[in-house]
Coordinates of C-alpha atoms and ligand atoms in Angstrom, one line a residue:
X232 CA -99.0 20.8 -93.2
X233 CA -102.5 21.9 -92.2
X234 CA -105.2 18.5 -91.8
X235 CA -108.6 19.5 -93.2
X236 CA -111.8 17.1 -92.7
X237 CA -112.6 15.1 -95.8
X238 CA -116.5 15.5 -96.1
X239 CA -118.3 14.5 -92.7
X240 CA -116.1 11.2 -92.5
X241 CA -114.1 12.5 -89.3
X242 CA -111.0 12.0 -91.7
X243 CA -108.4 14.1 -91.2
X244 CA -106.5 14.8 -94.2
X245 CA -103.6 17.0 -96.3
X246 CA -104.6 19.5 -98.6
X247 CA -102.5 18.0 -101.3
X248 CA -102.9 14.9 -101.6
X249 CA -100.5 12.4 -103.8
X250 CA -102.1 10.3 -106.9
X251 CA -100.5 7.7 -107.5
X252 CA -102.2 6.2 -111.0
X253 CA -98.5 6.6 -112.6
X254 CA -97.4 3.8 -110.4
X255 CA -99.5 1.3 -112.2
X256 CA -97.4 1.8 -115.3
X257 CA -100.2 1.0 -117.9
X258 CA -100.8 4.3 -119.9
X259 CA -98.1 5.8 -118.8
X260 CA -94.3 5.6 -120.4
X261 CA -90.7 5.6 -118.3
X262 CA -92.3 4.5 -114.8
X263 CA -90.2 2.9 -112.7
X264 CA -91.5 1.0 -109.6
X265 CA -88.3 1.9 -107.1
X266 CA -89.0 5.6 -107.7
X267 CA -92.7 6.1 -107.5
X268 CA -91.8 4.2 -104.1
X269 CA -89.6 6.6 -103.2
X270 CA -92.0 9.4 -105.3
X271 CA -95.0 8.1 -102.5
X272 CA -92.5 8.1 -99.4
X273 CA -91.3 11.6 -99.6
X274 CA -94.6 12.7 -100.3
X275 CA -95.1 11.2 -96.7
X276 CA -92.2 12.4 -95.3
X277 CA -93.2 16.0 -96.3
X278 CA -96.3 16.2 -94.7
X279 CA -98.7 14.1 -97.4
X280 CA -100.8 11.4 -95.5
X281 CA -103.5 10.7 -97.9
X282 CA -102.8 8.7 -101.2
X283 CA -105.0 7.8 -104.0
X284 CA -105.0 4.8 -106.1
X285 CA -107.9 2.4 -108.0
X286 CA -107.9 -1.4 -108.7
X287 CA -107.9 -0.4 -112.9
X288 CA -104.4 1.2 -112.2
X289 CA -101.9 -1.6 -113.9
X290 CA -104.4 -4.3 -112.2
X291 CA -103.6 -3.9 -108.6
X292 CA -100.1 -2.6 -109.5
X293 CA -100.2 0.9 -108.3
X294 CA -102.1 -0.7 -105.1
X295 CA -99.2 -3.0 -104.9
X296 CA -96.4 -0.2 -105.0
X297 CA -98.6 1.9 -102.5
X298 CA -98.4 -0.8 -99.9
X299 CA -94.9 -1.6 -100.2
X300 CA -93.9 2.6 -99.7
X301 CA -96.3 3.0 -96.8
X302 CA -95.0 -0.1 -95.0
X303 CA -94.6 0.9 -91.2
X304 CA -96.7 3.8 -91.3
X305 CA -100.2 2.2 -93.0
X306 CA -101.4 3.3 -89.6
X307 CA -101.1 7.4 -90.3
X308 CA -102.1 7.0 -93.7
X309 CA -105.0 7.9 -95.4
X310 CA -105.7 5.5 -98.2
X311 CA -108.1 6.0 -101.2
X312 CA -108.9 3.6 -104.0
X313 CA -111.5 2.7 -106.3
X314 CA -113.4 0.3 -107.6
X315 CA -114.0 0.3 -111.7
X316 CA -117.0 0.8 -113.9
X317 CA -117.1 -3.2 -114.7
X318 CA -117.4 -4.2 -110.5
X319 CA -120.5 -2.2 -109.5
X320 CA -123.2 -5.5 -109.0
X321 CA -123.0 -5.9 -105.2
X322 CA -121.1 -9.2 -105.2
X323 CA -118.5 -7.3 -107.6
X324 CA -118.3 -4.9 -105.3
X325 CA -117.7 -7.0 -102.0
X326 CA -114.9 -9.3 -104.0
X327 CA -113.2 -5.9 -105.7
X328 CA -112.9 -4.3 -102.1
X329 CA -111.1 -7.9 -100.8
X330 CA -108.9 -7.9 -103.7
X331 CA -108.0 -4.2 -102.8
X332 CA -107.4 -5.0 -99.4
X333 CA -105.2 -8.0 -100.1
X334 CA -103.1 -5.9 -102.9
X335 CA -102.9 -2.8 -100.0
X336 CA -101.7 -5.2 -97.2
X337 CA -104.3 -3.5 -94.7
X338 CA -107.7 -4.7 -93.3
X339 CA -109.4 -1.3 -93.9
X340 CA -109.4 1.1 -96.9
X341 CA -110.3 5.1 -95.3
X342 CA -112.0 5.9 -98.6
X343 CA -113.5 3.4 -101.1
X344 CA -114.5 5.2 -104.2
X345 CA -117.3 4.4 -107.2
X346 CA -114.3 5.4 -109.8
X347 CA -116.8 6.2 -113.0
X348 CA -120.5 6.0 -112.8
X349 CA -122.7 3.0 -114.2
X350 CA -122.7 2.7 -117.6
X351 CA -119.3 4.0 -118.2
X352 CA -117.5 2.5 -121.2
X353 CA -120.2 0.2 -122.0
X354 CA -120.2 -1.6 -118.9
X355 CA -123.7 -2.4 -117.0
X356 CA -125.5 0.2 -115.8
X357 CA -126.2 -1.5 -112.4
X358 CA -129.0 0.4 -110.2
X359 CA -126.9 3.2 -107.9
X360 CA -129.0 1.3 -105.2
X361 CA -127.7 -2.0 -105.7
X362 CA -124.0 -0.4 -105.5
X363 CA -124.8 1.6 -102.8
X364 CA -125.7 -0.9 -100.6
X365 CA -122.9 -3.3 -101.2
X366 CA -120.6 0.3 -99.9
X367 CA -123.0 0.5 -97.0
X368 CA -122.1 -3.0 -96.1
X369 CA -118.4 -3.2 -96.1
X370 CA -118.8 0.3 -93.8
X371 CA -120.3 -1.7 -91.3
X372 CA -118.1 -4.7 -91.9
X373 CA -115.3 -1.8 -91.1
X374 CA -113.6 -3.2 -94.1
X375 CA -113.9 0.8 -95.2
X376 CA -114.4 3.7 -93.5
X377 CA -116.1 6.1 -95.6
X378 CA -117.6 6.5 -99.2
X379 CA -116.4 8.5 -102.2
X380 CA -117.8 8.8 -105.9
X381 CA -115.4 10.5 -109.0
X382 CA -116.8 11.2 -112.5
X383 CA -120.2 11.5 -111.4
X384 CA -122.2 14.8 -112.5
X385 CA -124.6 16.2 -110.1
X386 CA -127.7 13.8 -110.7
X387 CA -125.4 10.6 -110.3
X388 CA -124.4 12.2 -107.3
X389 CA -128.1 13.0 -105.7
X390 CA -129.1 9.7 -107.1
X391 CA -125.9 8.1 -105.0
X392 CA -126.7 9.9 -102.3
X393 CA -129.9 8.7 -101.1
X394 CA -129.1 5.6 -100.6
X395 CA -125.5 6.1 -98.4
X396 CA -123.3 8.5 -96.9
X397 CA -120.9 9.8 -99.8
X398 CA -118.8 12.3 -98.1
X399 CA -116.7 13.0 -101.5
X400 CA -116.3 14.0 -105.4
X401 CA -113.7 12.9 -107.4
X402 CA -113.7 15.4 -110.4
X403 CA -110.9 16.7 -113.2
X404 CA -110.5 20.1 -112.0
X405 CA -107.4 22.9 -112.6
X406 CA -107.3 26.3 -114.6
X407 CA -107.7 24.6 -117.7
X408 CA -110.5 22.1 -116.3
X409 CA -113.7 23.5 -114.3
X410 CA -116.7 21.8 -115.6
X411 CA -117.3 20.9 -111.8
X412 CA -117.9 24.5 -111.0
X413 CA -121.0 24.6 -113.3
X414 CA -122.4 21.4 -112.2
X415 CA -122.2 19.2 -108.4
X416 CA -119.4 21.4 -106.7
X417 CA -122.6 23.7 -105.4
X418 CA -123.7 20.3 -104.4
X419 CA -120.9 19.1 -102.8
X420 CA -121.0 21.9 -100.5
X421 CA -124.8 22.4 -99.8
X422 CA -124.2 18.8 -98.6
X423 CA -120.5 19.2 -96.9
X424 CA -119.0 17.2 -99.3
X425 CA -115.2 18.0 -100.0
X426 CA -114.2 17.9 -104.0
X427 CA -111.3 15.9 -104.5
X428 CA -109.4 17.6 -107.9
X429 CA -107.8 15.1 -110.1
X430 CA -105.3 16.3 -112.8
X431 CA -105.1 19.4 -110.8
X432 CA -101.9 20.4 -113.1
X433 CA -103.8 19.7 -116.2
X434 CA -101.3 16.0 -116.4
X435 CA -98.2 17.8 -116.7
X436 CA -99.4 21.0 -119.1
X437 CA -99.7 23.5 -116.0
X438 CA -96.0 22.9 -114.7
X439 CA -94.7 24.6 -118.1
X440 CA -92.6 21.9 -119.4
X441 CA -94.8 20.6 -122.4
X442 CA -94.4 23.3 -125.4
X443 CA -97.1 23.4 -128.3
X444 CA -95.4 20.5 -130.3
X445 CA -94.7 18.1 -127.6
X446 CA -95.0 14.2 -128.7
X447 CA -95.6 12.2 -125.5
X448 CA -93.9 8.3 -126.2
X449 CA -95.7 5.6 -127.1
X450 CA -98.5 4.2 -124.6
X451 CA -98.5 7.7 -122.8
X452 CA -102.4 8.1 -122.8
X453 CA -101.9 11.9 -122.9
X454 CA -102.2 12.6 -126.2
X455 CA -105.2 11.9 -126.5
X456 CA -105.8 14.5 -123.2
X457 CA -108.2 17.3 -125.3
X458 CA -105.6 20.0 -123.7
X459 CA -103.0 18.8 -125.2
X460 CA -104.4 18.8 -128.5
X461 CA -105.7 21.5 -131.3
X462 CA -107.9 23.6 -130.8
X463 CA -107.0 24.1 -127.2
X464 CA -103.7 23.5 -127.2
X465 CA -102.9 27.0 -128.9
X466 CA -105.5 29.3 -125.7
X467 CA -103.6 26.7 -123.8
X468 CA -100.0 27.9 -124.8
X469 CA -100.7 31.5 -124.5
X470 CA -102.1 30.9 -121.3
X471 CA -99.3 29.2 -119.9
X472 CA -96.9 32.7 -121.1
X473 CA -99.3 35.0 -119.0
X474 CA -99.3 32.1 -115.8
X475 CA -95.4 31.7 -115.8
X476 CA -94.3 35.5 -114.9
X477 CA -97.1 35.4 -111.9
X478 CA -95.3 31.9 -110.3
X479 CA -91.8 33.7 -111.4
X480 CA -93.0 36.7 -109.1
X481 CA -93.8 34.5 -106.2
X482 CA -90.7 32.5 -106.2
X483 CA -92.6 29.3 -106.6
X484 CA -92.9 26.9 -109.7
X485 CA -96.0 26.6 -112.2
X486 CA -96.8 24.0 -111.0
X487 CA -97.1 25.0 -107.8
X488 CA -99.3 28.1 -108.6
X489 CA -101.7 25.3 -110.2
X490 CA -102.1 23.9 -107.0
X491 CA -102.0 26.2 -104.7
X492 CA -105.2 27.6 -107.1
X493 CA -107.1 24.5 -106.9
X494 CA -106.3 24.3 -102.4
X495 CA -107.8 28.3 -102.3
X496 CA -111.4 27.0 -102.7
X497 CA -113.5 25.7 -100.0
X498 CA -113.4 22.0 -99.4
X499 CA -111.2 21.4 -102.5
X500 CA -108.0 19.1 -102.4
X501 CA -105.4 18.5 -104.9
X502 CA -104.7 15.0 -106.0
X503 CA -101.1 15.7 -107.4
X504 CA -99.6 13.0 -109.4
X505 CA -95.8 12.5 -109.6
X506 CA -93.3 10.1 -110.7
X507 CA -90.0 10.9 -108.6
X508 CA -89.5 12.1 -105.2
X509 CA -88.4 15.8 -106.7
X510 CA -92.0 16.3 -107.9
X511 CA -93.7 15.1 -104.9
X512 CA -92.0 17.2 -102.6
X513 CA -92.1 20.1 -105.2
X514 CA -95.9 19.7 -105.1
X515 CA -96.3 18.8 -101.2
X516 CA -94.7 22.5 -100.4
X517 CA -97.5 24.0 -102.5
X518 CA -99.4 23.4 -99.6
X519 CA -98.1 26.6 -97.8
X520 CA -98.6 29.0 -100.7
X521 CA -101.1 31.5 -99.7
X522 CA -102.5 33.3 -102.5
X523 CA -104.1 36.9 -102.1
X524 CA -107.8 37.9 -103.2
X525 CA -106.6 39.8 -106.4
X526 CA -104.1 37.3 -107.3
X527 CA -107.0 34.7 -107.3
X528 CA -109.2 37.1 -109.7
X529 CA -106.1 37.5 -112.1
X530 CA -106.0 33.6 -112.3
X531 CA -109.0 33.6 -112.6
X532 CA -109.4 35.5 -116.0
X533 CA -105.9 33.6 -117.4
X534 CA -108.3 30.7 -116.9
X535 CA -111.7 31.6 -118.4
X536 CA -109.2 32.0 -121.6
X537 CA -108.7 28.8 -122.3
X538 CA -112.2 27.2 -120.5
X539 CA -114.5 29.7 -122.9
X540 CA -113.1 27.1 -125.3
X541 CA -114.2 23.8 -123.6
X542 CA -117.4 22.5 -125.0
X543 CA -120.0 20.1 -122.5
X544 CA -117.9 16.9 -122.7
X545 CA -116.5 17.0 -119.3
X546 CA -114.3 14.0 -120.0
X547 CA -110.5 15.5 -120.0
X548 CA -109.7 12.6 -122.6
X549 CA -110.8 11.4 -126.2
X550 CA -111.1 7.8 -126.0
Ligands
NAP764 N1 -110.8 9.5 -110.8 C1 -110.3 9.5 -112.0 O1 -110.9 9.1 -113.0 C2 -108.9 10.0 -112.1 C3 -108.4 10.4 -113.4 C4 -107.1 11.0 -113.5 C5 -106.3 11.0 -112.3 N2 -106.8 10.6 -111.1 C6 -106.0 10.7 -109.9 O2 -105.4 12.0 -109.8 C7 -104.0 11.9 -109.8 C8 -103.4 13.1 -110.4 O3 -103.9 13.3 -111.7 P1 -102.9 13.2 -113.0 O4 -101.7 12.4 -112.7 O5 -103.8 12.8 -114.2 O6 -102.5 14.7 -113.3 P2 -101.6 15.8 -112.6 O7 -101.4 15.5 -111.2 O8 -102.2 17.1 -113.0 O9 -100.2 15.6 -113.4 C9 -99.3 14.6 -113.0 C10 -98.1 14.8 -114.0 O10 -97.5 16.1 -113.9 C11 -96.1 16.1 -113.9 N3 -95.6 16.6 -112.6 C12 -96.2 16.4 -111.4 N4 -95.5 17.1 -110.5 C13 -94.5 17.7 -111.1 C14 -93.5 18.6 -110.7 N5 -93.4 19.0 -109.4 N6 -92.6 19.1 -111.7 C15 -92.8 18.7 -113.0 N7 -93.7 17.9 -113.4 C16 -94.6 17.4 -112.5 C17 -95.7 14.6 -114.1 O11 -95.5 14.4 -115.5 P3 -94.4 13.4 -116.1 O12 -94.9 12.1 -115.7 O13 -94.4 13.7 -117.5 O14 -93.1 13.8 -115.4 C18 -96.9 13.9 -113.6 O15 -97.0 12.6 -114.1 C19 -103.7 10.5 -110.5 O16 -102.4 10.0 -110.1 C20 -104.8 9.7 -109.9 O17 -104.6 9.3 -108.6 C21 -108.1 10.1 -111.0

C-alpha cells in the first residue's frame, strides 16, 4: 500500500486507516474481543499501519485490545488515540496520556488527539491554550509525537492552532456526510493539514447491507445515527440503488466504492471501522481502487442527493 505523510508530522501513513472504536464494545452490540484482534491484525498484515482508538472507547478497552493485536510489531505502527471532552485541564491531560500509554503497552503514542472540543457534552470549556500546552509538553517529553484535533469546526481549529502544531482533523466525512467541505477542510489544506474521515461508510449504511427498516439490537448507538433515520433515511435508500450498479461495474464492493471516494481527495484518509478480519481486509484493498475524473463527478451528484437534505448540525448522531 502507498504511505502518504500525515500533516507535516514526518509520519508516514496508509491511506485507509483502521478504527477501532468497535473494540471497546460499549455502544456497540455482538463484539467479540478475539476477533476485533484478529479484525486489527489482518488489517496489519494487509498493508494498514495506522490505527485509531480514544480513552472513552469501553474505558481503555479498545486501547487494551489494540495493544494486545499489535504485540511484536508496536514498532511499525502508527497509533492514534484520544483524549475525551472531560480531560482537557492540563493536569487531565498529562494523567489521560499516561493512562493511554499504560493501556497501549508503548512509551509513545504517534498521534494524540483533542477527541471533541471544549465544552462538548457539558463538560468545561477549558481555554484551547491551557490544552494546548499540556499537548506541547508531552511532545517534548516524546511521550507523543505529533498533535491531532476531531470535531472541531474551523474556528476551534484556528483557535488550536496558535498555540501548537496540529498537523490533523478528525471529521465525519463520506457521500452521505460532508459538512467538513463547507467549513475547515479549506483550512486544513491552506495549512497542510491531512483530514482524517471518520464513519467514512456512513457506520455500515454505505456497504448496502442495512435496508430502510433495519432495527439495530439493543445498545447499538446507531439508531440514533440521523442517516439511519426519517427523513434521510428514504434520499439515503435511493441513493444507495443508484451507488450499487457503479461498485457492481467495477467489480469492487459498496463499501469499497465509499472509500475509495473519501482516499480520491487531497490529504484525506479513511478511518474504516470493522469488526472481523473479512471487513478489514475487504476495506484495506480499497486502497488500490483508482477512480476516474467522471466517475468522481457521478458520485458526486449520487451524493449532493442525500446531503441537500442535511441541515447545519454537523453531529452525525442525535444524542
Ligand atoms: N472522532 C470521533 O468522534 C469518531 C466518531 C466515530 C468514529 N470514529 C473513528 O472512526 C472509525 C470508523 O468509523 P465508524 O466505525 O463510526 O464507521 P464506518 O467505518 O463507516 O463503519 C463501520 C461499520 O461498517 C461495517 N463494515 C465495515 N467494513 C465492512 C465491510 N467490509 N463489509 C461489511 N460491513 C462493513 C461494520 O458494521 P457492523 O458492525 O454492523 O458489521 C462496521 O462496524 C471508528 O472505529 C473510530 O475509530 C471517530
Amino acid at each position: 500500500m502507498d504511505m502518504r505523510s500525515l500533516g507535516n508530522s514526518g509520519i508516514k501513513i496508509s491511506p485507509i486507516l483502521m478504527g477501532t472504536w468497535q473494540a471497546g464494545k460499549t455502544m456497540w452490540s455482538g463484539i467479540d474481543d478475539a476477533e476485533t484482534q484478529k479484525a486489527i491484525r489482518a488489517a496489519f498484515d494487509a498493508g494498514i499501519n495506522a490505527f485509531d482508538t480514544a480513552e472513552v472507547y469501553g474505558n481503555g478497552h479498545s486501547e487494551h485490545i489494540l495493544a494486545k493485536a499489535l504485540t511484536g510489531v508496536r514498532d511499525r505502527a502508527v497509533i492514534m488515540t484520544k483524549v475525551f471532552s472531560n480531560h482537557l485541564k492540563y493536569d487531565q491531560v498529562i494523567k489521560a496520556c499516561e493512562r493511554s500509554l499504560k493501556n497501549l503497552q508503548t512509551d509513545y503514542i504517534d498521534l494524540y488527539q483533542v477527541h471533541w472540543p471544549p465544552g462538548s457534552f457539558g463538560h468545561a470549556a477549558v481555554p484551547m491554550q491551557e490544552t494546548m500546552q499540556a499537548f506541547g509538553d508531552l511532545i517534548k517529553q516524546g511521550k507523543i509525537r505529533a498533535i491531532g484535533v476531531s470535531n472541531f469546526n474551523r474556528q476551534q481549529l484556528e483557535a488550536a492552532s496558535q498555540f501548537a502544531a496540529v498537523v490533523s482533523l478528525q471529521s465525519p466525512y463520506s457521500l452521505f456526510w460532508r459538512h467538513v467541505e463547507e467549513d475547515a477542510a479549506a483550512f486544513c489544506r491552506e495549512n497542510g493539514m491531512s483530514l482524517l474521515a471518520y464513519s467514512p461508510m456512513a457506520q455500515g449504511l454505505l456497504t448496502g447491507k442495512f435496508g430502510p427498516n433495519h432495527r439495530f439490537e439493543k445498545g447499538d448507538h446507531r439508531s440514533s445515527n440521523r442517516l439511519f433515520n426519517p427523513p434521510l433515511s428514504q434520499h439515503v435508500q435511493a441513493a444507495l440503488s443508484l451507488l450499487k450498479p457503479i461498485a457492481a461495474a467495477k467489480g469492487i464492493s459498496l463499501g469499497q466504492l465509499a472509500l475509495a471516494w473519501v482516499i480520491s481527495h487531497p490529504d484525506t484518509f479513511a478511518i474504516a471501522g470493522a469488526r472481523n478480519p473479512q471487513q478489514s481486509l475487504q476495506n484495506a484493498a480499497a486502497a488500490d481502487i483508482l477512480l476516474s475524473a467522471e466517475e468522481m463527478q457521478t458520485l458526486d451528484q449520487i451524493s449532493v442527493s442525500v446531503t441537500a437534505h442535511l441541515d447545519e448540525n454537523p453531529v452525525l448522531w442525535k444524542w
